[in-house]
Short mmCIF file of C-alpha atoms and ligand atoms in Angstrom, two decimals:
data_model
loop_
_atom_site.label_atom_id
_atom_site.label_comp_id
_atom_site.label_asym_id
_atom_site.label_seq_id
_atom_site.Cartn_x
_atom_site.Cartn_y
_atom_site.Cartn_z
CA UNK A 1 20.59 245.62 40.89
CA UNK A 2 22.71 248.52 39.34
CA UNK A 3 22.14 249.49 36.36
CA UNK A 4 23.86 251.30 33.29
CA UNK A 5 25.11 252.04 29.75
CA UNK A 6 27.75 249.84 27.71
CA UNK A 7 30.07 253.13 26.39
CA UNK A 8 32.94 251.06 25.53
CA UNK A 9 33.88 247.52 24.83
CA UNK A 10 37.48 246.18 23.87
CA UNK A 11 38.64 242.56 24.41
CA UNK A 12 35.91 241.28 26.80
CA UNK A 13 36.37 244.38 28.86
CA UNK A 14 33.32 246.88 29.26
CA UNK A 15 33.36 250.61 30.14
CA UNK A 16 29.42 250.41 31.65
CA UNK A 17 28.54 254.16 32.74
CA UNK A 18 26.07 254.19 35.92
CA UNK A 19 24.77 257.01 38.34
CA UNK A 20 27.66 256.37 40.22
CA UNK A 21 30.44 256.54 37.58
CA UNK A 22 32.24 254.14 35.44
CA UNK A 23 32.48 250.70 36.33
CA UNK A 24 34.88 248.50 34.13
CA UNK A 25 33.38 245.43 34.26
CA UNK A 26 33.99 241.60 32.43
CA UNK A 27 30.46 239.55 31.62
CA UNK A 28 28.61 237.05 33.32
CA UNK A 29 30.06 233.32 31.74
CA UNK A 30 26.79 232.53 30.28
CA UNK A 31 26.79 236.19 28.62
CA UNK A 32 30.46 235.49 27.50
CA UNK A 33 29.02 233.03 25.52
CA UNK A 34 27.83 235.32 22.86
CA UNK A 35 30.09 238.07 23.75
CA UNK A 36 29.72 239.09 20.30
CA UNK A 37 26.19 240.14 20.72
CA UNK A 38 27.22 242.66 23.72
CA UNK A 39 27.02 245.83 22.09
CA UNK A 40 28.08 249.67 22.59
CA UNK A 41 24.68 251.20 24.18
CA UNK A 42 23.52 247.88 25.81
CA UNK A 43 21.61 249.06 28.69
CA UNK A 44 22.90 246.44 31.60
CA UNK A 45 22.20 245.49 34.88
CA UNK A 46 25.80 244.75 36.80
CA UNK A 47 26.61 243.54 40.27
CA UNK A 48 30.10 244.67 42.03
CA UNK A 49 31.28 244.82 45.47
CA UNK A 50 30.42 247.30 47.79
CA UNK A 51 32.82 250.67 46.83
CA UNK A 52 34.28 248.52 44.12
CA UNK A 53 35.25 250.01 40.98
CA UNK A 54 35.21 246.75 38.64
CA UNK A 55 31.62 244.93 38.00
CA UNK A 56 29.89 242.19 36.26
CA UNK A 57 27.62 242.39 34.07
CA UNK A 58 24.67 240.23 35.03
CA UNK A 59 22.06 240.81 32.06
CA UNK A 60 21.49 242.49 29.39
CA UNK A 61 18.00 244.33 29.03
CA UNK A 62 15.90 244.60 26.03
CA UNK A 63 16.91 246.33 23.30
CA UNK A 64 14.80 248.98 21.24
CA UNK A 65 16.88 248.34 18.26
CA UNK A 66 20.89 247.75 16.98
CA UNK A 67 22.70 249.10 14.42
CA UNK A 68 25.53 246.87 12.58
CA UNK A 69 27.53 249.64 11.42
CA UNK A 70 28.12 251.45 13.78
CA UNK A 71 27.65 249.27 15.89
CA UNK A 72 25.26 250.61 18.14
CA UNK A 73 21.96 249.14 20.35
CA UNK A 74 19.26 251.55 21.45
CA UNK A 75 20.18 254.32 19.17
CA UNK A 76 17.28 257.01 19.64
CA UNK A 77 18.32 259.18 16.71
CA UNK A 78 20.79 259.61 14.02
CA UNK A 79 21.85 263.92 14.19
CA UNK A 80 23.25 264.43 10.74
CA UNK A 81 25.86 266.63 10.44
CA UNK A 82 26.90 268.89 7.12
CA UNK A 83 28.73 272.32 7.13
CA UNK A 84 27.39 274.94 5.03
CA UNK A 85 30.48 275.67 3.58
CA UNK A 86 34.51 274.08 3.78
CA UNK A 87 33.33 271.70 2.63
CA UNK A 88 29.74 272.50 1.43
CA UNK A 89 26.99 270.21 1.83
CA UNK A 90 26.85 267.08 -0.73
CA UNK A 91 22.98 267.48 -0.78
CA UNK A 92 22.78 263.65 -2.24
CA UNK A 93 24.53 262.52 0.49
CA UNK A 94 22.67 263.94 3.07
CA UNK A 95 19.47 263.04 1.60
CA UNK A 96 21.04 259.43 1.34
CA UNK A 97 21.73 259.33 5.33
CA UNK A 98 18.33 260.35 5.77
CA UNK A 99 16.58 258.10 4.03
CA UNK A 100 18.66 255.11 5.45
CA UNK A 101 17.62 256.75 8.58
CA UNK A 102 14.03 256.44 8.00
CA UNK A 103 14.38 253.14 6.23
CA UNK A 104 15.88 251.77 9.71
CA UNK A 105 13.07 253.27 11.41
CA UNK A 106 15.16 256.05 13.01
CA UNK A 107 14.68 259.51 13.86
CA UNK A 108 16.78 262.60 12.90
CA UNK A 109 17.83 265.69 13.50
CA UNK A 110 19.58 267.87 10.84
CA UNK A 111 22.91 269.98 12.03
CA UNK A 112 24.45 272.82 9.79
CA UNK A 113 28.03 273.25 10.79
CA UNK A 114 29.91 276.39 10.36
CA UNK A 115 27.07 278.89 10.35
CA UNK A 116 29.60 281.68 10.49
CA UNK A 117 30.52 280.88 7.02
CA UNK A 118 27.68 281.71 5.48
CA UNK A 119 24.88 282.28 7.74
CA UNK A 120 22.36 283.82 4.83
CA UNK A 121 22.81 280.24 3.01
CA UNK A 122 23.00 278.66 6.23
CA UNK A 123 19.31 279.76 7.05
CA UNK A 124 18.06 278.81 3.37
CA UNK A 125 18.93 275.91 3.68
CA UNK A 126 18.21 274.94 7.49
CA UNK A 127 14.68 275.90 6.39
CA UNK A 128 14.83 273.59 3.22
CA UNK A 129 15.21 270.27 6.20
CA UNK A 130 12.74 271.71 9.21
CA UNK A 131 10.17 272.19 6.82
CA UNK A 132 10.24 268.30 6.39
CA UNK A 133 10.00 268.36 10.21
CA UNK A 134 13.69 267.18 10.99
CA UNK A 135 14.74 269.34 14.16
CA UNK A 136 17.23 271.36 12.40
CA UNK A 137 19.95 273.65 14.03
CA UNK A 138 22.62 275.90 12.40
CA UNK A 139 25.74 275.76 14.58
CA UNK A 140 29.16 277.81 14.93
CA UNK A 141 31.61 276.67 17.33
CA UNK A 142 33.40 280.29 16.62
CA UNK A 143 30.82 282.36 16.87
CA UNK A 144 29.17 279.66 19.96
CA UNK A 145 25.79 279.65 18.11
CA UNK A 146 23.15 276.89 18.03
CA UNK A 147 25.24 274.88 21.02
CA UNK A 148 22.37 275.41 23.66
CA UNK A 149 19.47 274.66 21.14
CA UNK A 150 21.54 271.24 19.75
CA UNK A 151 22.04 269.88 23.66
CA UNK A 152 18.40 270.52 23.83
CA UNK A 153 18.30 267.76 21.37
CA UNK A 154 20.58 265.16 22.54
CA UNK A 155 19.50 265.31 25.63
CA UNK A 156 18.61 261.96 27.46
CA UNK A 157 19.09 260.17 24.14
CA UNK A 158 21.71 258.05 22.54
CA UNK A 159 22.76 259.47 19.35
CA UNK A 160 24.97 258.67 16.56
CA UNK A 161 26.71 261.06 14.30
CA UNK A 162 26.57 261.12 10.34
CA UNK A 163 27.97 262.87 8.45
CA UNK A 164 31.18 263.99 5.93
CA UNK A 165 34.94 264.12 7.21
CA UNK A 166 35.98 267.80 8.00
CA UNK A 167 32.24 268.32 8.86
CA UNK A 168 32.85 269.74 12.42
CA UNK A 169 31.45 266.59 14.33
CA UNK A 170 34.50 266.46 16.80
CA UNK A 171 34.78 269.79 16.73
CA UNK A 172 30.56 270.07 17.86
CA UNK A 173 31.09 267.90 20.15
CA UNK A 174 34.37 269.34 22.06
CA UNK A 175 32.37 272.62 22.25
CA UNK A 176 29.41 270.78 23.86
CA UNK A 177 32.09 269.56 26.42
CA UNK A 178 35.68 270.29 26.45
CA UNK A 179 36.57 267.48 28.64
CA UNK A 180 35.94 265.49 26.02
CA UNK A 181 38.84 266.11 23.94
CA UNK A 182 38.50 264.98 20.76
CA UNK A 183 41.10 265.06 17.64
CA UNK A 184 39.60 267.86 15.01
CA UNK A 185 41.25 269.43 12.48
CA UNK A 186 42.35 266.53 10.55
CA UNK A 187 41.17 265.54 7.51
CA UNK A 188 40.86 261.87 8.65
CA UNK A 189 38.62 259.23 6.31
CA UNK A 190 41.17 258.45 3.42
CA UNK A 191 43.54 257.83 6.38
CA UNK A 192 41.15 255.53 8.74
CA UNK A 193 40.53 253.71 5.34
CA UNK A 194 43.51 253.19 4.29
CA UNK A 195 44.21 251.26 7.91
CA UNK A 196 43.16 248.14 9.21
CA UNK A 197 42.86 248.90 12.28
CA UNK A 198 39.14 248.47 13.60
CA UNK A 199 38.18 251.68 15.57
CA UNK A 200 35.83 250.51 18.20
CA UNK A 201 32.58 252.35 18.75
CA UNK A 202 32.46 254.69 21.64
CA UNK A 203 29.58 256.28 23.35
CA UNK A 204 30.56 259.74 25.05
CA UNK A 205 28.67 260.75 27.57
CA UNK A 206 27.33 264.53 27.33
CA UNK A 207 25.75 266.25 30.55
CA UNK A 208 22.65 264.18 29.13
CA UNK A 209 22.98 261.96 26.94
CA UNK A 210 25.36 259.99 25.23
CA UNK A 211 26.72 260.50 21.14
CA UNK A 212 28.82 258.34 19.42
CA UNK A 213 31.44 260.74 17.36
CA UNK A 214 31.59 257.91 14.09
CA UNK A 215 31.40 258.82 10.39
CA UNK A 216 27.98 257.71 10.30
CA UNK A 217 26.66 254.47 7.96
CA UNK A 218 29.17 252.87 6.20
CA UNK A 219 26.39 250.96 4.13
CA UNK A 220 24.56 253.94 2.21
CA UNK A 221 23.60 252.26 -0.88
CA UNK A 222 20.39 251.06 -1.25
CA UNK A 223 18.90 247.34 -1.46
CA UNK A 224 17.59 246.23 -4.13
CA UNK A 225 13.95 245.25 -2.33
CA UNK A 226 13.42 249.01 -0.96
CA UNK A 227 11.54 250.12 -4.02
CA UNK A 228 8.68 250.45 -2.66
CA UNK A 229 9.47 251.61 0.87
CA UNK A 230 11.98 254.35 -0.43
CA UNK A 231 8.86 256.89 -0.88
CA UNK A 232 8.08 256.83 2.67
CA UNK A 233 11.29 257.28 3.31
CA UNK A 234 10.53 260.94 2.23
CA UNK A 235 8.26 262.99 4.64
CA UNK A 236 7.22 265.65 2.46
CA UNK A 237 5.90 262.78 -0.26
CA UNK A 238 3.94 260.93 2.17
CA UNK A 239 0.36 263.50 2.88
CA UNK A 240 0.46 263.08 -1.32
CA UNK A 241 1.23 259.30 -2.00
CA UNK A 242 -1.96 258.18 -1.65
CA UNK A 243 -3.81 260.53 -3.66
CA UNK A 244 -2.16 259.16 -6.80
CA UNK A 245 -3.90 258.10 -9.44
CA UNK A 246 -2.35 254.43 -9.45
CA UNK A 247 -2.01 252.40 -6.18
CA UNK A 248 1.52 251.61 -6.44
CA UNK A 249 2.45 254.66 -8.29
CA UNK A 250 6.02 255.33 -7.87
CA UNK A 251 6.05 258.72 -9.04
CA UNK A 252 8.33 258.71 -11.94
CA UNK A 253 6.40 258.76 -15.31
CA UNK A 254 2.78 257.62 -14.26
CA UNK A 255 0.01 260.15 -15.30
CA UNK A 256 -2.20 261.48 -12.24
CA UNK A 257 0.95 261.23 -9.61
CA UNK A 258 0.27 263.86 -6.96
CA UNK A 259 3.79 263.49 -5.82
CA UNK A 260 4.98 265.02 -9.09
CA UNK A 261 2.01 267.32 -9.18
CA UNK A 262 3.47 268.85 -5.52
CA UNK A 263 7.18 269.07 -7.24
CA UNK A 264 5.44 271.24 -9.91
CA UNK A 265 3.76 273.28 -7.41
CA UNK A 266 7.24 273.70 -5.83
CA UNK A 267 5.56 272.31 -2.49
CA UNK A 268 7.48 269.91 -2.51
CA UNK A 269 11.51 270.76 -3.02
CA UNK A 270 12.81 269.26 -6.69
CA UNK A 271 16.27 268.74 -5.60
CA UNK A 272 14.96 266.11 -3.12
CA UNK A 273 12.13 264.62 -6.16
CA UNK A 274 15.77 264.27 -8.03
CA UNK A 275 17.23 262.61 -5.26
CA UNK A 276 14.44 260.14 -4.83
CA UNK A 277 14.67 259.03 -8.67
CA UNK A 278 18.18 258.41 -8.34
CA UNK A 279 18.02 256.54 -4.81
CA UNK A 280 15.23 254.57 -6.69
CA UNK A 281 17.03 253.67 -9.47
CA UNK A 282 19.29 252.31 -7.55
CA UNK A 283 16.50 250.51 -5.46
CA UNK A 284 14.95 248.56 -8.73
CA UNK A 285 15.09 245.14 -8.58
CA UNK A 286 17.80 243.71 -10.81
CA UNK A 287 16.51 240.55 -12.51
N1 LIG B 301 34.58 278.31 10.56
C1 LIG B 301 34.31 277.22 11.25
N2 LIG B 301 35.13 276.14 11.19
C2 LIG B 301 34.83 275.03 11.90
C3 LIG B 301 33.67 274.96 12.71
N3 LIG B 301 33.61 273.72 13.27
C4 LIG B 301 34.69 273.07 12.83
N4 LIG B 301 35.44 273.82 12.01
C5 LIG B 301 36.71 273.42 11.35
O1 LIG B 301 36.47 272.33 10.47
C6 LIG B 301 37.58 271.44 10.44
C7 LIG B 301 37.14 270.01 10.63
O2 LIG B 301 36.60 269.83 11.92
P1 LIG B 301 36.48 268.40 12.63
O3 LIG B 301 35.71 268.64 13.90
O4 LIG B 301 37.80 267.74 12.76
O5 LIG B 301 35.60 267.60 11.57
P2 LIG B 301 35.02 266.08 11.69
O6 LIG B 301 33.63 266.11 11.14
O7 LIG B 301 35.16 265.57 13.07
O8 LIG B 301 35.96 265.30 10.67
P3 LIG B 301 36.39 263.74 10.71
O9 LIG B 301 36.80 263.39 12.11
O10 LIG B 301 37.49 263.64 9.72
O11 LIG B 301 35.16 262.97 10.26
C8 LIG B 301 38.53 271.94 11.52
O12 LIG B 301 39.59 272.64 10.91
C9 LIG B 301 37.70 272.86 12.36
O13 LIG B 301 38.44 273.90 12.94
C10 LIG B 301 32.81 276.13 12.78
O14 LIG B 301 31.77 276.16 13.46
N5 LIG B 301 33.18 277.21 12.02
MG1 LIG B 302 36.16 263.90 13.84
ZN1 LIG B 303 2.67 259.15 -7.75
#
């Protein structure tokens, strides 16, 4: 059977994506059923008539994971997208994305935007994330810099986008491929708030690949039971967690923490420490 990619879904309609092009297709009655479970990167086996250009989908394979908002299945990674400058990066913010990211078990990879701004800072601080072994790429679409090495790392993945309004994210992605098109320029989020209308997820497909051009999480804060996990949430704590004096150290005031030892020693970066005391505040249980 023929296989493919939900990119699109709207009113029991599907856009599925296959070798062959895209087939619109409705689902299979016992599928319709839960027609709410049919999500945006659903890999899917359809049938269709010979030449035809409108399918069914017949079943829907395993999925490796889904997202509720966005909602996504089978996202391989999250590429997190901050300019360097107009507007510069919210560091707490971006740390924030990532550690949902890890918390949800995904990978990353960290995009500068607007290299040409600054490119000195842009560097400094492009080493501050690859260090923690995030892919990280510095990207103009003015100057065309970093566009090669960021399809490099979309390719034959589906990723999803994160990352502030007026970052560059449609703008990225137009310059990856023209044809696709996208609205930039507009300061958007206060807007797409202030509506009601719900803006379906989309996948676009690159040359390899697909991306899915959404603000990124809308859930950032954190739950109240992720005390414990939030330190593995950081890469750069976890070669040191162990060594602490106290199992179950969390690294804010216990003597012998090796964590806060490695802040000290400026191995590890303090903005980031600070980060993870405030993201674990907000993790403490609340009795
Ligand atoms: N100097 C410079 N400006 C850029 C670059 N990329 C994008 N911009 C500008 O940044 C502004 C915002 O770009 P968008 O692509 O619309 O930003 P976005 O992240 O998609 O924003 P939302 O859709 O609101 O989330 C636009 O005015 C772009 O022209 C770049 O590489 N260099
Ligand atoms: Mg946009
Ligand atoms: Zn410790």
């Amino acid at each position: 059977m023929e296989r493919g990619v939900i990119v699109k879904g709207i009113g029991g309609r599907y856009d599925v994506q296959t070798e062959s092009g895209l087939v619109l297709c409705m689902l299979r009655g016992r599928l319709r059923l839960r027609d709410d479970r049919v999500l945006v990167g659903d890999k899917v086996e359809i049938s269709r008539e010979q030449g035809g250009d409108a399918g069914v989908v017949e079943r829907i394979l395993p999925r490796t994971n889904e997202l509720t908002r966005p909602a996504i299945a089978n996202v391989d990674q999250v590429a997190v997208v901050f300019s360097v400058q107009n507007p510069s990066p919210n560091y707490l913010l971006l740390d924030r994305i990532l550690v949902q990211a890890e918390l949800l078990d995904l990978s990353c990879v960290v995009v500068f935007t607007k290299g040409d701004l600054d490119p000195a800072g842009a560097l400094k601080v492009a080493n501050e994330y690859a260090v923690l072994s995030y892919p990280t790429v510095i990207t103009s679409v003015i100057k065309n810099e970093g566009l090669q090495q960021l399809r490099e790392l979309l390719k034959g993945k589906i990723s999803t986008l994160a990352g502030p309004s007026g970052a560059g994210k449609s703008s990225l992605l137009n310059a990856l491929d023209p044809g696709l098109n996208l609205e930039t320029g507009k300061v958007s989020a206060k807007a797409q708030r202030g509506r009601h209308t719900t803006r379906s997820v989309e996948l676009l497909p690159l040359a390899d690949g697909y991306v899915a051009d959404t603000p990124g999480f809308s859930k950032l804060s954190m739950d109240p039971d992720q005390e414990r996990d939030l330190q593995f949430a950081f890469p750069e704590f976890r070669p040191h967690i162990d060594a602490c004096q106290f199992r179950g150290c969390l690294h804010r005031r216990e003597p012998g923490c090796k964590v806060k030892e490695a802040v000290q020693t400026g191995e590890i970066l303090s903005r980031r420490y600070e980060h993870y005391l405030i993201l674990l505040e907000e993790a403490a249980p609340r009795y």
